[in-house]
Amino acid sequence: MQYQKILDTIKSETLARPITGKVATYIPELAKIDPDKFGMHLYCINSGHYGFGNESERFSIQSISKVFSLTLAMSLLDDELFERVDVEPSGDPFNSLIQLEYENGIPRNPFINAGALVIADILVSILENPQQEFLDFIHKITGNTTININQKVFDSEKKYSHRNAALLNLMKSFGNIKNDIETVLDLYIYQCSIEMSCKELATAFMIYANAGNTLSDDIEVITSRKTKRINAIMQTCGFYDEAGEFSFRVGLPGKSGVGGGIAAIHPGQYAVTVWSPPLNPKGNSELGMYALERLTTLTGFSIF
Ligand code: GLN
């Protein structure tokens, strides 16, 4: 497969498209990002690295971190974790409170904010130093210890975190948050404020393409059975109320973040990441979705 040639085609096709999306502004620090940033990185199990554009520039991973926190929690716990968070698509926006009220404080899945906050609560219960251990986990799966948070993004989100605090309070009223709300909120905001480049994210996501093992040194991060499950949740819930659309257009398990990143994998084949900050109305990178749709079209294969 001529991957670099395909990526070059995707680059020119994508840059020729008009952008209608808007950079996220509800976290003021994210509003400062240059909307023209655009990078893509493809990491193939058999043939290595391909990419273009701003593929090596770090950006705020935001909700893509929810895949890592779920992985860390699933590596520490078994099925009891899913008594506190379900695995069904929500069909609602990422920060919605609506279903929680009539579903007794059990979030639909770990990739909407409510679900990720429950996972953060679980990590606060288990880990001695949750923020540092979360960062250590990212260092372990990337083999890169320079990855860190952006303090300004952390402070900015913290200042405007009323909605996530509301989710936590509502779930606590149902007994589904065990720890101090501020501590759980801080871990969640911390994980969201981590910065990684497309290349680093593709390296991290390689574990989901490679049955739970890092590719470079073959460390088992999580079992293949649990990897299958994480990929299934990405497929059905990775894009909130646009999970169906992403599946329909792209056909890969993936996860987006409001920083404009999308990471996706093809099991046994590759991990791929794209970054373009303008978001569509559902909060997913507009050009990112297009670029990935072109990847599975031009290569002629997706998981379907
Ligand atoms: N930190 C963001 C929030 O909680 C993450 C949302 C996202 O990336 N979709 O609002």
Short mmCIF file of C-alpha atoms and ligand atoms in Angstrom, two decimals:
data_model
loop_
_atom_site.label_atom_id
_atom_site.label_comp_id
_atom_site.label_asym_id
_atom_site.label_seq_id
_atom_site.Cartn_x
_atom_site.Cartn_y
_atom_site.Cartn_z
CA MET A 1 0.00 0.00 0.00
CA GLN A 2 1.33 3.43 -1.00
CA TYR A 3 0.46 5.07 2.31
CA GLN A 4 2.50 8.27 1.94
CA LYS A 5 0.99 8.89 -1.48
CA ILE A 6 -2.49 8.36 -0.06
CA LEU A 7 -1.77 10.77 2.80
CA ASP A 8 -0.49 13.40 0.35
CA THR A 9 -3.74 13.07 -1.61
CA ILE A 10 -5.75 13.41 1.62
CA LYS A 11 -3.75 16.52 2.53
CA SER A 12 -4.44 18.33 -0.76
CA GLU A 13 -8.10 17.25 -0.87
CA THR A 14 -8.70 18.32 2.72
CA LEU A 15 -6.97 21.69 2.38
CA ALA A 16 -9.15 22.46 -0.64
CA ARG A 17 -12.31 22.16 1.45
CA PRO A 18 -14.06 25.17 2.96
CA ILE A 19 -14.13 25.10 6.78
CA THR A 20 -17.49 25.75 8.38
CA GLY A 21 -16.57 24.45 11.87
CA LYS A 22 -15.60 26.56 14.87
CA VAL A 23 -12.75 26.19 17.34
CA ALA A 24 -14.02 25.37 20.87
CA THR A 25 -14.41 28.53 22.94
CA TYR A 26 -16.08 27.28 26.13
CA ILE A 27 -12.57 26.58 27.47
CA PRO A 28 -11.14 30.08 26.75
CA GLU A 29 -7.55 28.88 26.42
CA LEU A 30 -8.54 26.53 23.56
CA ALA A 31 -10.06 29.46 21.65
CA LYS A 32 -6.54 30.83 21.11
CA ILE A 33 -5.49 27.91 18.86
CA ASP A 34 -4.74 28.71 15.22
CA PRO A 35 -7.68 27.15 13.30
CA ASP A 36 -5.44 26.43 10.30
CA LYS A 37 -3.32 23.86 12.13
CA PHE A 38 -3.61 20.56 10.33
CA GLY A 39 -1.60 17.39 10.78
CA MET A 40 -2.04 13.67 10.30
CA HIS A 41 0.01 10.67 11.32
CA LEU A 42 -0.37 7.04 10.34
CA TYR A 43 1.52 4.36 12.25
CA CYS A 44 1.35 0.96 10.58
CA ILE A 45 2.23 -2.27 12.37
CA ASN A 46 4.05 -3.63 9.34
CA SER A 47 5.53 -0.58 7.69
CA GLY A 48 6.03 2.19 10.26
CA HIS A 49 5.33 5.91 10.17
CA TYR A 50 3.77 8.24 7.60
CA GLY A 51 2.47 11.76 8.06
CA PHE A 52 2.21 15.38 7.04
CA GLY A 53 1.61 18.93 8.26
CA ASN A 54 1.60 19.76 11.98
CA GLU A 55 1.93 16.09 12.94
CA SER A 56 4.68 16.77 15.49
CA GLU A 57 3.10 19.77 17.22
CA ARG A 58 1.44 19.07 20.56
CA PHE A 59 -2.20 19.99 21.15
CA SER A 60 -4.73 19.49 23.93
CA ILE A 61 -5.91 15.88 23.78
CA GLN A 62 -9.06 16.65 25.82
CA SER A 63 -11.57 13.78 25.55
CA ILE A 64 -9.15 11.47 23.78
CA SER A 65 -7.74 11.05 27.31
CA LYS A 66 -10.95 9.22 28.24
CA VAL A 67 -9.69 6.17 26.33
CA PHE A 68 -6.48 6.18 28.39
CA SER A 69 -8.30 6.57 31.72
CA LEU A 70 -10.67 3.74 30.83
CA THR A 71 -7.69 1.58 29.85
CA LEU A 72 -5.90 2.32 33.11
CA ALA A 73 -9.05 1.57 35.15
CA MET A 74 -9.76 -1.64 33.20
CA SER A 75 -6.19 -2.78 33.71
CA LEU A 76 -6.75 -2.50 37.47
CA LEU A 77 -10.32 -3.82 37.74
CA ASP A 78 -12.51 -6.48 36.19
CA ASP A 79 -16.19 -6.43 35.28
CA GLU A 80 -17.26 -4.71 38.52
CA LEU A 81 -16.23 -1.45 36.84
CA PHE A 82 -19.25 -1.76 34.53
CA GLU A 83 -21.67 -1.75 37.44
CA ARG A 84 -20.95 1.98 37.72
CA VAL A 85 -20.84 2.92 34.05
CA ASP A 86 -22.70 1.34 31.14
CA VAL A 87 -21.50 0.63 27.60
CA GLU A 88 -24.40 1.97 25.54
CA PRO A 89 -24.26 4.89 23.09
CA SER A 90 -25.91 7.96 24.60
CA GLY A 91 -27.16 9.73 21.48
CA ASP A 92 -26.69 12.93 23.49
CA PRO A 93 -23.98 15.62 23.53
CA PHE A 94 -20.78 14.85 25.45
CA ASN A 95 -21.63 17.07 28.42
CA SER A 96 -25.35 16.27 28.73
CA LEU A 97 -27.00 15.79 32.14
CA ILE A 98 -30.36 14.59 30.87
CA GLN A 99 -30.09 10.78 30.97
CA LEU A 100 -28.39 10.75 34.34
CA GLU A 101 -31.50 11.86 36.19
CA TYR A 102 -33.77 9.04 35.03
CA GLU A 103 -31.00 6.43 34.85
CA ASN A 104 -30.15 6.83 38.54
CA GLY A 105 -26.73 8.40 38.15
CA ILE A 106 -25.27 5.58 36.00
CA PRO A 107 -23.69 7.14 32.88
CA ARG A 108 -24.39 5.55 29.51
CA ASN A 109 -20.71 4.98 28.69
CA PRO A 110 -17.15 5.93 29.75
CA PHE A 111 -16.62 8.39 26.86
CA ILE A 112 -19.28 10.96 27.68
CA ASN A 113 -18.21 13.38 30.40
CA ALA A 114 -20.38 11.75 33.08
CA GLY A 115 -18.82 8.34 32.39
CA ALA A 116 -15.28 9.69 32.31
CA LEU A 117 -15.91 11.42 35.64
CA VAL A 118 -16.96 8.08 37.17
CA ILE A 119 -13.77 6.53 35.80
CA ALA A 120 -11.79 9.42 37.32
CA ASP A 121 -13.53 8.73 40.66
CA ILE A 122 -12.56 5.06 40.40
CA LEU A 123 -8.92 6.01 39.72
CA VAL A 124 -8.92 8.41 42.68
CA SER A 125 -10.09 5.50 44.88
CA ILE A 126 -7.44 3.08 43.64
CA LEU A 127 -4.33 5.17 42.96
CA GLU A 128 -2.15 6.81 45.55
CA ASN A 129 -1.19 9.75 43.37
CA PRO A 130 -3.78 9.70 40.55
CA GLN A 131 -2.52 12.64 38.46
CA GLN A 132 1.11 11.51 38.45
CA GLU A 133 0.19 7.87 37.87
CA PHE A 134 -2.05 8.84 34.97
CA LEU A 135 0.82 10.77 33.39
CA ASP A 136 3.17 7.84 34.09
CA PHE A 137 0.74 5.60 32.21
CA ILE A 138 0.90 7.88 29.14
CA HIS A 139 4.70 7.85 29.39
CA LYS A 140 4.66 4.06 29.54
CA ILE A 141 2.50 3.54 26.45
CA THR A 142 4.37 6.14 24.38
CA GLY A 143 7.87 5.53 25.71
CA ASN A 144 8.10 9.32 25.95
CA THR A 145 8.57 11.00 29.34
CA THR A 146 8.44 14.57 28.03
CA ILE A 147 4.63 14.50 27.60
CA ASN A 148 2.94 16.77 30.14
CA ILE A 149 -0.12 18.90 30.82
CA ASN A 150 -0.63 22.48 29.69
CA GLN A 151 -1.15 24.38 32.95
CA LYS A 152 -2.96 27.27 31.24
CA VAL A 153 -5.50 24.89 29.71
CA PHE A 154 -5.95 23.21 33.09
CA ASP A 155 -6.56 26.55 34.83
CA SER A 156 -8.87 27.73 32.08
CA GLU A 157 -11.04 24.61 32.16
CA LYS A 158 -11.07 24.61 35.95
CA LYS A 159 -12.44 28.13 35.98
CA TYR A 160 -15.34 27.16 33.73
CA SER A 161 -16.05 23.66 34.99
CA HIS A 162 -19.51 24.27 36.42
CA ARG A 163 -21.16 21.76 34.14
CA ASN A 164 -18.76 18.94 34.97
CA ALA A 165 -19.15 19.86 38.65
CA ALA A 166 -22.93 19.60 38.17
CA LEU A 167 -22.53 16.11 36.66
CA LEU A 168 -20.39 15.08 39.62
CA ASN A 169 -22.86 16.47 42.16
CA LEU A 170 -25.81 14.77 40.49
CA MET A 171 -23.99 11.42 40.39
CA LYS A 172 -22.85 11.86 43.99
CA SER A 173 -26.49 12.31 45.01
CA PHE A 174 -27.10 8.82 43.55
CA GLY A 175 -24.06 7.39 45.37
CA ASN A 176 -22.05 6.87 42.17
CA ILE A 177 -19.20 9.23 43.12
CA LYS A 178 -17.29 8.09 46.21
CA ASN A 179 -14.58 10.73 46.57
CA ASP A 180 -14.36 14.45 47.14
CA ILE A 181 -15.83 16.23 44.09
CA GLU A 182 -12.98 18.70 43.77
CA THR A 183 -10.35 15.92 43.73
CA VAL A 184 -12.20 13.96 41.03
CA LEU A 185 -12.79 17.09 38.96
CA ASP A 186 -9.10 17.96 39.17
CA LEU A 187 -8.04 14.53 37.90
CA TYR A 188 -10.50 14.77 34.99
CA ILE A 189 -9.33 18.28 34.03
CA TYR A 190 -5.71 17.17 34.43
CA GLN A 191 -6.10 14.26 32.00
CA CYS A 192 -7.91 16.51 29.49
CA SER A 193 -5.16 19.14 29.62
CA ILE A 194 -2.40 16.73 28.55
CA GLU A 195 -0.76 17.76 25.29
CA MET A 196 0.41 15.30 22.67
CA SER A 197 1.23 15.45 18.98
CA CYS A 198 -0.44 13.34 16.29
CA LYS A 199 2.68 11.20 16.18
CA GLU A 200 2.71 10.64 19.95
CA LEU A 201 -1.01 9.90 20.02
CA ALA A 202 -0.68 7.37 17.20
CA THR A 203 2.08 5.65 19.18
CA ALA A 204 -0.17 5.56 22.26
CA PHE A 205 -3.13 4.25 20.25
CA MET A 206 -0.99 1.49 18.76
CA ILE A 207 -1.83 -0.63 21.83
CA TYR A 208 -5.47 -0.76 20.64
CA ALA A 209 -4.39 -1.86 17.16
CA ASN A 210 -1.88 -4.34 18.57
CA ALA A 211 -4.08 -6.41 20.94
CA GLY A 212 -3.10 -4.41 24.03
CA ASN A 213 0.69 -4.48 23.55
CA THR A 214 3.13 -1.69 22.77
CA LEU A 215 4.71 -2.22 19.37
CA SER A 216 8.25 -1.04 20.07
CA ASP A 217 9.00 -3.18 23.15
CA ASP A 218 6.01 -5.57 23.22
CA ILE A 219 4.85 -4.71 26.75
CA GLU A 220 1.34 -5.98 27.51
CA VAL A 221 -0.52 -2.90 28.76
CA ILE A 222 -3.94 -4.56 28.79
CA THR A 223 -5.22 -8.00 27.78
CA SER A 224 -6.46 -8.62 24.25
CA ARG A 225 -9.95 -9.40 25.64
CA LYS A 226 -10.13 -5.99 27.32
CA THR A 227 -8.66 -4.30 24.24
CA LYS A 228 -11.47 -5.78 22.15
CA ARG A 229 -13.96 -4.25 24.57
CA ILE A 230 -12.33 -0.80 24.57
CA ASN A 231 -12.35 -0.82 20.77
CA ALA A 232 -16.03 -1.78 20.80
CA ILE A 233 -16.83 1.16 23.07
CA MET A 234 -14.83 3.49 20.81
CA GLN A 235 -16.79 2.21 17.83
CA THR A 236 -20.20 2.73 19.44
CA CYS A 237 -19.57 5.72 21.72
CA GLY A 238 -16.37 7.51 20.62
CA PHE A 239 -18.12 10.46 18.95
CA TYR A 240 -21.11 11.07 21.27
CA ASP A 241 -24.24 11.80 19.23
CA GLU A 242 -22.20 11.42 16.05
CA ALA A 243 -20.89 7.89 16.73
CA GLY A 244 -23.19 6.48 14.06
CA GLU A 245 -22.06 9.07 11.52
CA PHE A 246 -18.37 8.39 12.20
CA SER A 247 -18.95 4.66 11.88
CA PHE A 248 -20.92 5.21 8.68
CA ARG A 249 -18.39 7.51 7.05
CA VAL A 250 -15.07 6.20 8.41
CA GLY A 251 -15.66 2.68 9.70
CA LEU A 252 -12.97 2.55 12.41
CA PRO A 253 -13.06 2.62 16.23
CA GLY A 254 -11.93 6.07 17.32
CA LYS A 255 -12.15 8.91 19.80
CA SER A 256 -12.33 12.67 19.39
CA GLY A 257 -11.51 15.63 21.63
CA VAL A 258 -12.56 19.29 21.59
CA GLY A 259 -8.92 20.24 21.00
CA GLY A 260 -9.61 19.11 17.41
CA GLY A 261 -7.86 15.76 17.59
CA ILE A 262 -9.17 12.38 16.50
CA ALA A 263 -7.40 9.07 17.09
CA ALA A 264 -8.58 5.88 15.41
CA ILE A 265 -7.30 2.36 14.87
CA HIS A 266 -7.61 -0.52 12.47
CA PRO A 267 -7.11 -3.69 14.56
CA GLY A 268 -4.02 -5.58 13.45
CA GLN A 269 -3.12 -2.84 10.94
CA TYR A 270 -2.53 0.68 12.16
CA ALA A 271 -3.22 3.62 14.47
CA VAL A 272 -4.01 6.96 12.85
CA THR A 273 -4.43 10.44 14.24
CA VAL A 274 -5.47 13.75 12.79
CA TRP A 275 -5.59 17.28 14.20
CA SER A 276 -7.62 20.19 12.88
CA PRO A 277 -9.12 22.49 15.55
CA PRO A 278 -12.41 23.67 13.95
CA LEU A 279 -15.24 21.50 15.29
CA ASN A 280 -18.56 20.59 13.71
CA PRO A 281 -21.78 21.22 15.70
CA LYS A 282 -21.38 17.86 17.50
CA GLY A 283 -17.95 18.87 18.85
CA ASN A 284 -15.86 16.67 16.53
CA SER A 285 -13.07 17.89 14.21
CA GLU A 286 -14.70 18.69 10.89
CA LEU A 287 -11.66 18.18 8.67
CA GLY A 288 -10.43 15.34 10.86
CA MET A 289 -13.52 13.32 10.10
CA TYR A 290 -13.20 14.09 6.41
CA ALA A 291 -9.51 13.11 6.33
CA LEU A 292 -10.24 9.77 8.00
CA GLU A 293 -13.17 9.11 5.68
CA ARG A 294 -10.79 9.62 2.76
CA LEU A 295 -8.21 7.28 4.36
CA THR A 296 -10.58 4.31 4.56
CA THR A 297 -11.96 5.14 1.10
CA LEU A 298 -8.61 5.54 -0.66
CA THR A 299 -7.06 2.47 1.02
CA GLY A 300 -10.25 0.54 0.27
CA PHE A 301 -10.50 -0.98 3.68
CA SER A 302 -12.01 -0.30 7.07
CA ILE A 303 -13.15 -2.77 9.72
CA PHE A 304 -16.36 -3.37 7.72
N1 GLN B 1 -12.45 18.78 28.93
C1 GLN B 1 -13.56 18.79 28.04
C2 GLN B 1 -14.87 18.92 28.80
O1 GLN B 1 -15.07 18.29 29.79
C3 GLN B 1 -13.53 17.56 27.18
C4 GLN B 1 -14.67 17.48 26.22
C5 GLN B 1 -14.33 16.88 24.89
O2 GLN B 1 -13.19 16.84 24.46
N2 GLN B 1 -15.36 16.48 24.18
O3 GLN B 1 -15.74 19.64 28.41
#
